[in-house]
CSV table of C-alpha atoms in Angstrom, one decimal:
chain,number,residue,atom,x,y,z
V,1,UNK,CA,111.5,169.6,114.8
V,2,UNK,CA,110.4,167.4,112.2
V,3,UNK,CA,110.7,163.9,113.5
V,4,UNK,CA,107.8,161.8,113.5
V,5,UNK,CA,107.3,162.0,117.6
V,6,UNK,CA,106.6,158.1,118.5
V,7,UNK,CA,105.9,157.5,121.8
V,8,UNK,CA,107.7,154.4,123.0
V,9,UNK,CA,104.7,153.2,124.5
V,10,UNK,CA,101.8,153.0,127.6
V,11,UNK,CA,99.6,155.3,126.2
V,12,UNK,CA,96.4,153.8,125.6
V,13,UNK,CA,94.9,153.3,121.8
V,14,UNK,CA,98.4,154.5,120.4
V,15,UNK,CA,100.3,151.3,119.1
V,16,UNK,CA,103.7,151.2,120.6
V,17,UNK,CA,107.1,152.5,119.3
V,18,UNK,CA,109.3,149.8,117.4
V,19,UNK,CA,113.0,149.8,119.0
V,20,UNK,CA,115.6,147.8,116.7
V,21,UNK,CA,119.0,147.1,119.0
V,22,UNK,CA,121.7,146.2,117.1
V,23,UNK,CA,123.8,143.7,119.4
V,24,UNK,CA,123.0,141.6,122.4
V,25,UNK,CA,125.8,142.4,124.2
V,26,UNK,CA,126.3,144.5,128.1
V,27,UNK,CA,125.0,147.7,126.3
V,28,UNK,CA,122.4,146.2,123.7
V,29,UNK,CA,120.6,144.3,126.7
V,30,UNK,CA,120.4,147.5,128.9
V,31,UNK,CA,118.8,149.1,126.0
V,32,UNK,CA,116.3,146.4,125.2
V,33,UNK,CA,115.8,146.6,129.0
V,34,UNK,CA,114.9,150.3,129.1
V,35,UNK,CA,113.2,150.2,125.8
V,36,UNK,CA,110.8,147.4,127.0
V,37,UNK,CA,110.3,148.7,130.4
V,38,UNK,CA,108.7,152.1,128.7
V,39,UNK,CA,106.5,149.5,126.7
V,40,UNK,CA,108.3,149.5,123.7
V,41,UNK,CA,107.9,146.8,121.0
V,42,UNK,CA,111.6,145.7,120.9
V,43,UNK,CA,114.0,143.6,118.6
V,44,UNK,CA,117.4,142.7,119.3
V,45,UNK,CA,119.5,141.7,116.4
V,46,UNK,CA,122.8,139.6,117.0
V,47,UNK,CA,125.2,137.2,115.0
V,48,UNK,CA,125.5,134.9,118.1
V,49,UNK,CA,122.4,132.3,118.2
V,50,UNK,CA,124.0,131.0,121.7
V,51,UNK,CA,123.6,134.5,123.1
V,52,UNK,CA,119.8,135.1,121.5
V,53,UNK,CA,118.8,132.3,123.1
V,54,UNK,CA,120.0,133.8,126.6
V,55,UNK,CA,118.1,136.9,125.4
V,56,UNK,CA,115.3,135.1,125.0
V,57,UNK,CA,115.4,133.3,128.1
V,58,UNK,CA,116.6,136.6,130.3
V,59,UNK,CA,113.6,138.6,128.8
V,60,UNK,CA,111.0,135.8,128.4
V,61,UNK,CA,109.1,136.8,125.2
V,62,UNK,CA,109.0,140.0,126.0
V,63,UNK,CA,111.5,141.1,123.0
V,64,UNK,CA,111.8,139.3,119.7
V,65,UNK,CA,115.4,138.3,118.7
V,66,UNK,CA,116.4,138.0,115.0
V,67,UNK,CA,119.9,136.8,113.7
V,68,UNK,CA,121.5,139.2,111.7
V,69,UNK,CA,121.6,139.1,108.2
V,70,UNK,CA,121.4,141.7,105.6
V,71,UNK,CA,117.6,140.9,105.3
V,72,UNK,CA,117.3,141.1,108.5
V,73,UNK,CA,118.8,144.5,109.6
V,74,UNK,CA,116.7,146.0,106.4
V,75,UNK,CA,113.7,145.2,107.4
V,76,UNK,CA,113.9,146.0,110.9
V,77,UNK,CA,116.1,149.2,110.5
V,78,UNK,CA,113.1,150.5,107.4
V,79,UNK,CA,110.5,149.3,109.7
V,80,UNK,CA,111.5,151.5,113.0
């Protein structure tokens, strides 16, 4: 269909998928959650440093957490 077909991840000798979540928030954690779970390599973006510190504590290291800036969201966003 045209899309590049990244696998998330857990297949061996393929480098995993790069998931950007935009918000930390109820649904943005559930979807680092799930992304991680399937062995994704995840980022969560958020304007709160409070709540990326939770995030980092809730997922420990297993995500990386940005704050959002306009830098920030470009790079991740280009790079997904």
């Amino acid at each position: 269909n045209g899309g590049r077909g990244v696998l998330l991840g857990g297949v061996p000798g393929v480098l995993p998928g790069k998931v950007t979540v935009l918000g930390g928030g109820v649904v943005g954690l559930h979807a680092a959650r799930m992304a991680a779970g399937l062995g994704a390599d995840v980022t969560i973006i958020d304007r709160s440093i409070p709540r990326l510190r939770q995030l980092d504590d809730i997922f420990g290291g297993r995500v990386h957490t940005r704050y959002s800036t306009v830098e920030a969201l470009e790079e991740e966003c280009f790079s997904a």
